[in-house]
Short mmCIF file of C-alpha atoms and ligand atoms in Angstrom, two decimals:
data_model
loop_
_atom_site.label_atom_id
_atom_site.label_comp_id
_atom_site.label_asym_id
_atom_site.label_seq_id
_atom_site.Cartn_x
_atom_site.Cartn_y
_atom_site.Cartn_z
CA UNK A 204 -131.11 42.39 184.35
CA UNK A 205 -133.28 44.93 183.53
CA UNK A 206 -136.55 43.21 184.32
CA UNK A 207 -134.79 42.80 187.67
CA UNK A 208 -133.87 46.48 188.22
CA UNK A 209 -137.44 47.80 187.20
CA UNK A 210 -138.49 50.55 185.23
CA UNK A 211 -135.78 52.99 186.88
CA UNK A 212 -133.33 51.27 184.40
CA UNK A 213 -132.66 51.94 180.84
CA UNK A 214 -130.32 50.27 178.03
CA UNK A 215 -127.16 52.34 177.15
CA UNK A 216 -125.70 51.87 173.60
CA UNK A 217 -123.39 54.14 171.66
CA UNK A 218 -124.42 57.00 174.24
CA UNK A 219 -125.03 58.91 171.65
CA UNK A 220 -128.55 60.64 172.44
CA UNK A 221 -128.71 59.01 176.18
CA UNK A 222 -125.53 60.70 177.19
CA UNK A 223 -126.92 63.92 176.15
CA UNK A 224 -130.13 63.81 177.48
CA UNK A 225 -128.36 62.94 181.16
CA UNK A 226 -126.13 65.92 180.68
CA UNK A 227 -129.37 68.30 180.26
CA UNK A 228 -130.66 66.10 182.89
CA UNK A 229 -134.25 65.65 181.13
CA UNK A 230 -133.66 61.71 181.44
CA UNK A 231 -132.64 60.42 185.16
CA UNK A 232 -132.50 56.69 185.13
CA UNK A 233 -131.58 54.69 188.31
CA UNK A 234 -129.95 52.08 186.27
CA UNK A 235 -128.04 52.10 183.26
CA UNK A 236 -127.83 48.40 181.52
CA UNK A 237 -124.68 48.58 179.23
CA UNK A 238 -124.85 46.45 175.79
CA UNK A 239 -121.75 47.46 175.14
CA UNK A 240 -120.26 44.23 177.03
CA UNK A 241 -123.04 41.88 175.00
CA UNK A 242 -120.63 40.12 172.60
CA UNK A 243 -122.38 38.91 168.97
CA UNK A 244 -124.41 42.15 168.88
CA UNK A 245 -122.72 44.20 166.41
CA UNK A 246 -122.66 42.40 163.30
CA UNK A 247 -123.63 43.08 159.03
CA UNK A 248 -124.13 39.82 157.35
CA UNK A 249 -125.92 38.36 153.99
CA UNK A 250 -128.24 35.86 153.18
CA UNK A 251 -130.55 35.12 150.08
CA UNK A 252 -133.25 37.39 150.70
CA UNK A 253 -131.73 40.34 152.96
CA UNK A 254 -129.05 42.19 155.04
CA UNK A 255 -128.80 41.73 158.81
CA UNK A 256 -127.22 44.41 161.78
CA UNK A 257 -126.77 43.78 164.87
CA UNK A 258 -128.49 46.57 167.22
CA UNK A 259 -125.06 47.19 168.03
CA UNK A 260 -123.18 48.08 164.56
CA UNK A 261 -121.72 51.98 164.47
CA UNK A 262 -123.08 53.90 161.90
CA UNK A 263 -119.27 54.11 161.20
CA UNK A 264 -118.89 50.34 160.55
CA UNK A 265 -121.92 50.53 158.02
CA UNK A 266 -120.70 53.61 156.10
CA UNK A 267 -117.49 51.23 155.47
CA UNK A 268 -119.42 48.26 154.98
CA UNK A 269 -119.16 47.04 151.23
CA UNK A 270 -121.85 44.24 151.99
CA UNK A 271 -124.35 47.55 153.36
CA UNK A 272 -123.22 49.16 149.70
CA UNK A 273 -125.66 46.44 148.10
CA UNK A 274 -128.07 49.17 149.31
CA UNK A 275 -126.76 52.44 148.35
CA UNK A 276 -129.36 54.76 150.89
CA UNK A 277 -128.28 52.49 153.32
CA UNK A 278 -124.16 53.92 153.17
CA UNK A 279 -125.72 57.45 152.03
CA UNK A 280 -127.24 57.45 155.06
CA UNK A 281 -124.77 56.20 157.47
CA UNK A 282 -122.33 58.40 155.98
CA UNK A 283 -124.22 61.67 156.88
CA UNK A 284 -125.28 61.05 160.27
CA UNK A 285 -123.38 63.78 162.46
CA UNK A 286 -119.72 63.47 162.16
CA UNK A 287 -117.25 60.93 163.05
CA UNK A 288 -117.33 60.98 166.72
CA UNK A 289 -121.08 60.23 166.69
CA UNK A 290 -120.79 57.34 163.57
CA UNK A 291 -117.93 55.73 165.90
CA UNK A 292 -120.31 55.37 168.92
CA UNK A 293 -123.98 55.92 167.99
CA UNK A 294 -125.29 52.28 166.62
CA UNK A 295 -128.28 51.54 164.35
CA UNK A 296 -130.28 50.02 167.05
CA UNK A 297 -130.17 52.96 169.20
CA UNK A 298 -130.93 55.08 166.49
CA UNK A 299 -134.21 53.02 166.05
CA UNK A 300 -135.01 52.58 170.01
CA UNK A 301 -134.49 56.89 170.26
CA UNK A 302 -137.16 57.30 167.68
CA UNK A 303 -135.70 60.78 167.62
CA UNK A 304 -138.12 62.63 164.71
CA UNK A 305 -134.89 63.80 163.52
CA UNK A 306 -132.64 60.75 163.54
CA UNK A 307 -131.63 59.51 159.96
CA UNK A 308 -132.04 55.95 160.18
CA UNK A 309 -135.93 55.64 160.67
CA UNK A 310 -136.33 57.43 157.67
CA UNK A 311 -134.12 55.85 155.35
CA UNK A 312 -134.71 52.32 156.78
CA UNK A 313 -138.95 52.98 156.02
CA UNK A 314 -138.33 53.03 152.11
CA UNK A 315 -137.60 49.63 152.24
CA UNK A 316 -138.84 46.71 154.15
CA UNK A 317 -137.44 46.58 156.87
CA UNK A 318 -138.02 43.79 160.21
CA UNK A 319 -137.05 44.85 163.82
CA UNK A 320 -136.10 41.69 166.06
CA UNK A 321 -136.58 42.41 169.38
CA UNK A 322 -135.90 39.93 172.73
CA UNK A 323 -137.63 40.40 175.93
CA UNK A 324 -138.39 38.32 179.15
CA UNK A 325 -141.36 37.08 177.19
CA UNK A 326 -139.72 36.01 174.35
CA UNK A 327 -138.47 37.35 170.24
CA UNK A 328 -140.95 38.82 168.42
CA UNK A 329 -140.22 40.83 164.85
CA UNK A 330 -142.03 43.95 163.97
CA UNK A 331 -142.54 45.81 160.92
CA UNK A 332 -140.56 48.73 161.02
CA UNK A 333 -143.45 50.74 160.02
CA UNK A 334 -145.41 49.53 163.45
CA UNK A 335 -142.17 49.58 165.17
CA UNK A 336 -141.98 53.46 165.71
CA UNK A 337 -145.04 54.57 167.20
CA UNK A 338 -144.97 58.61 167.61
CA UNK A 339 -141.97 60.94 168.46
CA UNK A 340 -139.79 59.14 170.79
CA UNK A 341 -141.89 56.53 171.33
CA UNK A 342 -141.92 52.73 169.90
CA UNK A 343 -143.44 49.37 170.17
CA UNK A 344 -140.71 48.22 172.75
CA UNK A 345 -141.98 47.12 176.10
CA UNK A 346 -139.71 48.16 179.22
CA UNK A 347 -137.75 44.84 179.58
CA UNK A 348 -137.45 44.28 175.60
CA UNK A 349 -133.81 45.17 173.59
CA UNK A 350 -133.52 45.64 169.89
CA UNK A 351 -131.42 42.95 168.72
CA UNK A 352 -131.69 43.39 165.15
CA UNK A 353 -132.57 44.93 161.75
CA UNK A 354 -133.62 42.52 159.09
CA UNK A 355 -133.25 44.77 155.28
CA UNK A 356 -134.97 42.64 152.76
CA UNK A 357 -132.74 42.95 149.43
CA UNK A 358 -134.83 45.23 146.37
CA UNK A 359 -134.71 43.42 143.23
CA UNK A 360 -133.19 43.83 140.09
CA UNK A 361 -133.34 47.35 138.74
CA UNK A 362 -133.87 49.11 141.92
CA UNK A 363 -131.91 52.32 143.16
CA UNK A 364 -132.15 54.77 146.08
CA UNK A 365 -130.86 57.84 147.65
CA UNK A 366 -130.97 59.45 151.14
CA UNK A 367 -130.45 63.49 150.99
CA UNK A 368 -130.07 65.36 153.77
CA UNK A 369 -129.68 68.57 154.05
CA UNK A 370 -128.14 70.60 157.39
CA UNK A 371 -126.32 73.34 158.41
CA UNK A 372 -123.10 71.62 159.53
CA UNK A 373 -122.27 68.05 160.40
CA UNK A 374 -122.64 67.83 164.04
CA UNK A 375 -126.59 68.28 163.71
CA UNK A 376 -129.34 67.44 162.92
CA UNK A 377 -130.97 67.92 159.17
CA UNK A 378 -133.47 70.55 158.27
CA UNK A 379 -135.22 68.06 156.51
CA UNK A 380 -134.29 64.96 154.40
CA UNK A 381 -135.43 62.55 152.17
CA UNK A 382 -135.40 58.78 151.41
CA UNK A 383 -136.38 57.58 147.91
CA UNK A 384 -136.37 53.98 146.54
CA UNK A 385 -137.22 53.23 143.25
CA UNK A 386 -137.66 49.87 140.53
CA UNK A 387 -137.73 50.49 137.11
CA UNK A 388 -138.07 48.48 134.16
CA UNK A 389 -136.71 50.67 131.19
CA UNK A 390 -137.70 54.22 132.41
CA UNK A 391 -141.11 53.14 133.67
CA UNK A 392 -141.63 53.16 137.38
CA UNK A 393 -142.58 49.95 138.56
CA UNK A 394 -142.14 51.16 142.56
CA UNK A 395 -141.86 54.15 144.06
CA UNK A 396 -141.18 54.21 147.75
CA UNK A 397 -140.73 58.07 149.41
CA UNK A 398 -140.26 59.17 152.84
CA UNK A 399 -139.70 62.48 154.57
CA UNK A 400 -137.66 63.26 157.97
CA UNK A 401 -137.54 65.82 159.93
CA UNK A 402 -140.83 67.56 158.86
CA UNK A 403 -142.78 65.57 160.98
CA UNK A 404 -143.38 63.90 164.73
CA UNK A 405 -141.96 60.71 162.76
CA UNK A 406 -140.85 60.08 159.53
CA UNK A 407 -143.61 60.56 156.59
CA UNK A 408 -144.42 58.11 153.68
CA UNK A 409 -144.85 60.42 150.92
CA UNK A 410 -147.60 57.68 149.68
CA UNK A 411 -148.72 60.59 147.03
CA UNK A 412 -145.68 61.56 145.49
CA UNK A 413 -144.98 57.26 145.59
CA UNK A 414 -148.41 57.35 143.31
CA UNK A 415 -147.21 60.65 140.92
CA UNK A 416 -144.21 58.19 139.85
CA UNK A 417 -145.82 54.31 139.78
CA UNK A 418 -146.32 53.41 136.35
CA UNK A 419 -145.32 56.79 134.99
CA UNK A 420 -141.96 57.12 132.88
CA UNK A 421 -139.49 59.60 134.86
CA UNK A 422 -138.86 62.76 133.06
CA UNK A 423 -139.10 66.61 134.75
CA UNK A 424 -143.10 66.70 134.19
CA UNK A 425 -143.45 63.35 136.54
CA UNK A 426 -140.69 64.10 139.03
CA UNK A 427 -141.72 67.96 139.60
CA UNK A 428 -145.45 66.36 140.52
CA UNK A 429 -143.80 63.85 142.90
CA UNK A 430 -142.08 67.07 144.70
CA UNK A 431 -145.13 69.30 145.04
CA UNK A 432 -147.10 65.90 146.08
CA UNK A 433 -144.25 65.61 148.76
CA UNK A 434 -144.51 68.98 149.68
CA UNK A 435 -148.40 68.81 150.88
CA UNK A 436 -147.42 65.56 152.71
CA UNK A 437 -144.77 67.42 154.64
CA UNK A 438 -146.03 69.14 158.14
CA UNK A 439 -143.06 70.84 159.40
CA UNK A 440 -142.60 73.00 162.42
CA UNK A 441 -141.43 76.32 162.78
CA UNK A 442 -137.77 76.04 164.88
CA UNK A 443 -134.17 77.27 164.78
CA UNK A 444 -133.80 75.23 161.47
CA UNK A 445 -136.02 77.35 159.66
CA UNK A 446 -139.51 78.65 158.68
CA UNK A 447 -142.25 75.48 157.97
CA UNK A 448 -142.23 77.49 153.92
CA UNK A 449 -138.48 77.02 154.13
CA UNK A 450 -138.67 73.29 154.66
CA UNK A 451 -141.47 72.29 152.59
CA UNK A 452 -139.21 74.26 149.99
CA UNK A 453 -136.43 71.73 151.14
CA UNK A 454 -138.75 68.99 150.43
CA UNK A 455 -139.22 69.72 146.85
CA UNK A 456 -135.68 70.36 145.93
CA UNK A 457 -134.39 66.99 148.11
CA UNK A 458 -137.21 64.87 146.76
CA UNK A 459 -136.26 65.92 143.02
CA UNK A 460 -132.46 65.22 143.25
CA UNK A 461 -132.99 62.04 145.42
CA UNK A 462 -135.13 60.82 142.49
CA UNK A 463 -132.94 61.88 139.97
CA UNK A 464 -129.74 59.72 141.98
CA UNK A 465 -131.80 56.54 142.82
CA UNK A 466 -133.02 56.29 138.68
CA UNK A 467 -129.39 56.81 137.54
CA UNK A 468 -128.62 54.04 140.38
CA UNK A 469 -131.50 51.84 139.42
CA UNK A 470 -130.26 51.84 135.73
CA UNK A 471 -126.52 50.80 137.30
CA UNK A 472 -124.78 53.83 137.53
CA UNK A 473 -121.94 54.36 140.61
CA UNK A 474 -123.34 57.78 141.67
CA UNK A 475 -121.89 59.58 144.79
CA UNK A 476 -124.56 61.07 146.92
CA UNK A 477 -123.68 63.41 149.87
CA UNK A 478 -125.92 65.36 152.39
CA UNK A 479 -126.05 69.11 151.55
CA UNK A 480 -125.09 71.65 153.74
CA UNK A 481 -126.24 75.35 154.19
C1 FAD B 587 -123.79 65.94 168.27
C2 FAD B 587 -124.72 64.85 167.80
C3 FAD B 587 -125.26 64.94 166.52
C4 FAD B 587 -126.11 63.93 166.06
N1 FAD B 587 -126.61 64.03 164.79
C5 FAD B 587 -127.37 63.06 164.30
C6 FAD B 587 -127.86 63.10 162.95
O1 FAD B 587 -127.56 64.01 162.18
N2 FAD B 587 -128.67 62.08 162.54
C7 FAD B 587 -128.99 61.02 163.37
O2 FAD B 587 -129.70 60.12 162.94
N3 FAD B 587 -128.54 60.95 164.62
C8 FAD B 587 -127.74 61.92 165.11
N4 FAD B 587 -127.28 61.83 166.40
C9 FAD B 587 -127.73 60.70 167.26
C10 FAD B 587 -126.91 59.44 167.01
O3 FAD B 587 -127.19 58.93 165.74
C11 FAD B 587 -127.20 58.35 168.05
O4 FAD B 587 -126.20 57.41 167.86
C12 FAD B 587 -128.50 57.58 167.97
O5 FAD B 587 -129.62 58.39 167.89
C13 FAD B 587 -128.71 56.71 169.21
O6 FAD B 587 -127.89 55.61 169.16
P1 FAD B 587 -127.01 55.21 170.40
O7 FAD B 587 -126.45 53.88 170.10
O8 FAD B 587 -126.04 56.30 170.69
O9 FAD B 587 -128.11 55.06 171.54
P2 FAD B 587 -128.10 55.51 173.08
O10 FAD B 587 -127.90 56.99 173.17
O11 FAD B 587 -127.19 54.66 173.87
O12 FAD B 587 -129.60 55.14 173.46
C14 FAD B 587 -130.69 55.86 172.93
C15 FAD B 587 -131.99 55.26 173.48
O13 FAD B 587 -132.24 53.99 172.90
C16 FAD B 587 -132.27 52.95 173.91
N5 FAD B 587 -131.55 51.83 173.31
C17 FAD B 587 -130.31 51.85 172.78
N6 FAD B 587 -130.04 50.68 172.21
C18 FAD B 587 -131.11 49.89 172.40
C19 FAD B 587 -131.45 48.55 172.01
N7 FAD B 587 -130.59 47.77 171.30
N8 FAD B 587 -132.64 48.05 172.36
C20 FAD B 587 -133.53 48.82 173.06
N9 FAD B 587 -133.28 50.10 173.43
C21 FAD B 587 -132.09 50.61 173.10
C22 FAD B 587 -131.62 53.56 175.15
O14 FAD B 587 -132.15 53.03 176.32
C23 FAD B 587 -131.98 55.03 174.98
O15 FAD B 587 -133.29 55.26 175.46
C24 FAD B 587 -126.43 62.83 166.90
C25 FAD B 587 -125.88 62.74 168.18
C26 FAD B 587 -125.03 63.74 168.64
C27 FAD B 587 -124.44 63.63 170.01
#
């Protein structure tokens, strides 16, 4: 259908950020293609090596998913985006199609390794989330193509993560936030992966701060050189959210305590994270 109605069309999902940008009228599509009524589309399943979504699964249905608690950022994350309105409607595939430089999910979903199935009039193809999202609201997706789903390969044994955000209230956006996956054997570091959102046109592998903590055992020395390594990765803007200091600041204090949860989670602690707000 929407090779048929052209490029005046567009694919409506949760509504979430379209909806929005209609009211404000800075998007005016002819067309709007609903996937609301495409049934099999919102979905979380298991299978040896990874967890699947359907484009269409809430952000609600994950935070209450006990198969998407196998990866703890994953409910961190789902359970911070806005507030329950938004995690009722807004789905995961959207989230990744918006490419919003704020959204959560890009950011969270880059730590690990993460496949994007996508279906167009030329076929499926799967793309590396990390070639998926090409600038600020821009991806690899050709006009005709829909996200179907997210492929979440499974960390191994002794892994842990934590997504931080932190924001001034829950119907926004963060200031900044932080995704951090970790594999330890003992207290040594056998993996660091570390990415930064909103301080950046998209989200930013702190590759760095991921080098401060490989092969290094975690104690304050290690982690504080991870969070000042963060901090020179991050390239924030000026905006309503704060000064670029302010969030670079953010950076160091969310990269710490996101460490500090995805160890004690690694080593098989339950530990509650929660977004932090101003
Ligand atoms: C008040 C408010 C606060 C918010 N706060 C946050 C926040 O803190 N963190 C956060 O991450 N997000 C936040 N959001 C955005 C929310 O997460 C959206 O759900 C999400 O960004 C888009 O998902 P959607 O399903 O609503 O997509 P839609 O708004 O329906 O679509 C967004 C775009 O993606 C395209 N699209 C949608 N689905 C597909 C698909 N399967 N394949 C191809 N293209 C597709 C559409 O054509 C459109 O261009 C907020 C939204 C609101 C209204």
């Amino acid at each position: 259908m929407i090779g048929q109605l052209g490029e005046g069309a567009k694919f409506i999902a949760g509504g979430q950020s379209l909806i929005p940008l209609l009211k404000l009228r800075f998007a005016n599509p002819e067309h709007l293609v609903d996937l609301n009524f495409i049934p099999g589309t919102s979905f979380i399943k298991e299978d040896s090596v990874a967890l699947r979504f359907g484009a269409m699964t809430r952000h609600a249905e994950i935070e209450r998913s006990t198969l998407a608690q196998k990866i703890p950022l994953l409910h961190d994350c789902a359970a911070g985006i806005a507030d329950v309105q938004v995690r009722n409607r807004g789905t995961i595939g959207g989230s990744l199609a918006e490419a919003d430089p704020s959204g959560d999910w890009a950011n969270a979903l880059i730590t690990l390794d993460t496949t994007v199935r996508c279906l167009g009039r030329k076929g499926a193809r799967a793309i590396d989330l990390r070639d998926f999202i090409k600038d600020a609201y821009t991806t690899a997706l050709e006009h005709d193509e829909v996200v179907t789903e997210l492929e979440v390969k499974i960390p191994p044994p002794g892994s842990g993560g934590a997504y931080l955000a932190f924001k001034r209230s829950a119907p926004v956006y963060p200031s900044a936030s932080v995704a951090v996956q970790l594999t330890l054997a003992d207290d040594t570091c056998q993996n660091a992966a570390i990415a930064l959102g909103c301080v950046g046109l998209t989200a930013i592998r702190a590759t760095e701060a991921e080098t401060a903590l490989r092969g290094k055992n975690l104690n304050d020395e290690t982690i504080a050189a991870a969070a000042e390594a963060a901090r020179a990765a991050a390239d924030p803007q000026p905006d309503m959210r704060g000064s670029a200091d302010y969030k670079r600041q953010l950076v160091v204090a969310l990269v710490k305590r996101a460490i500090q949860i995805a160890a004690r989670r690694a080593r098989g602690e339950q530990v509650e994270g929660a977004h932090l707000y101003a």
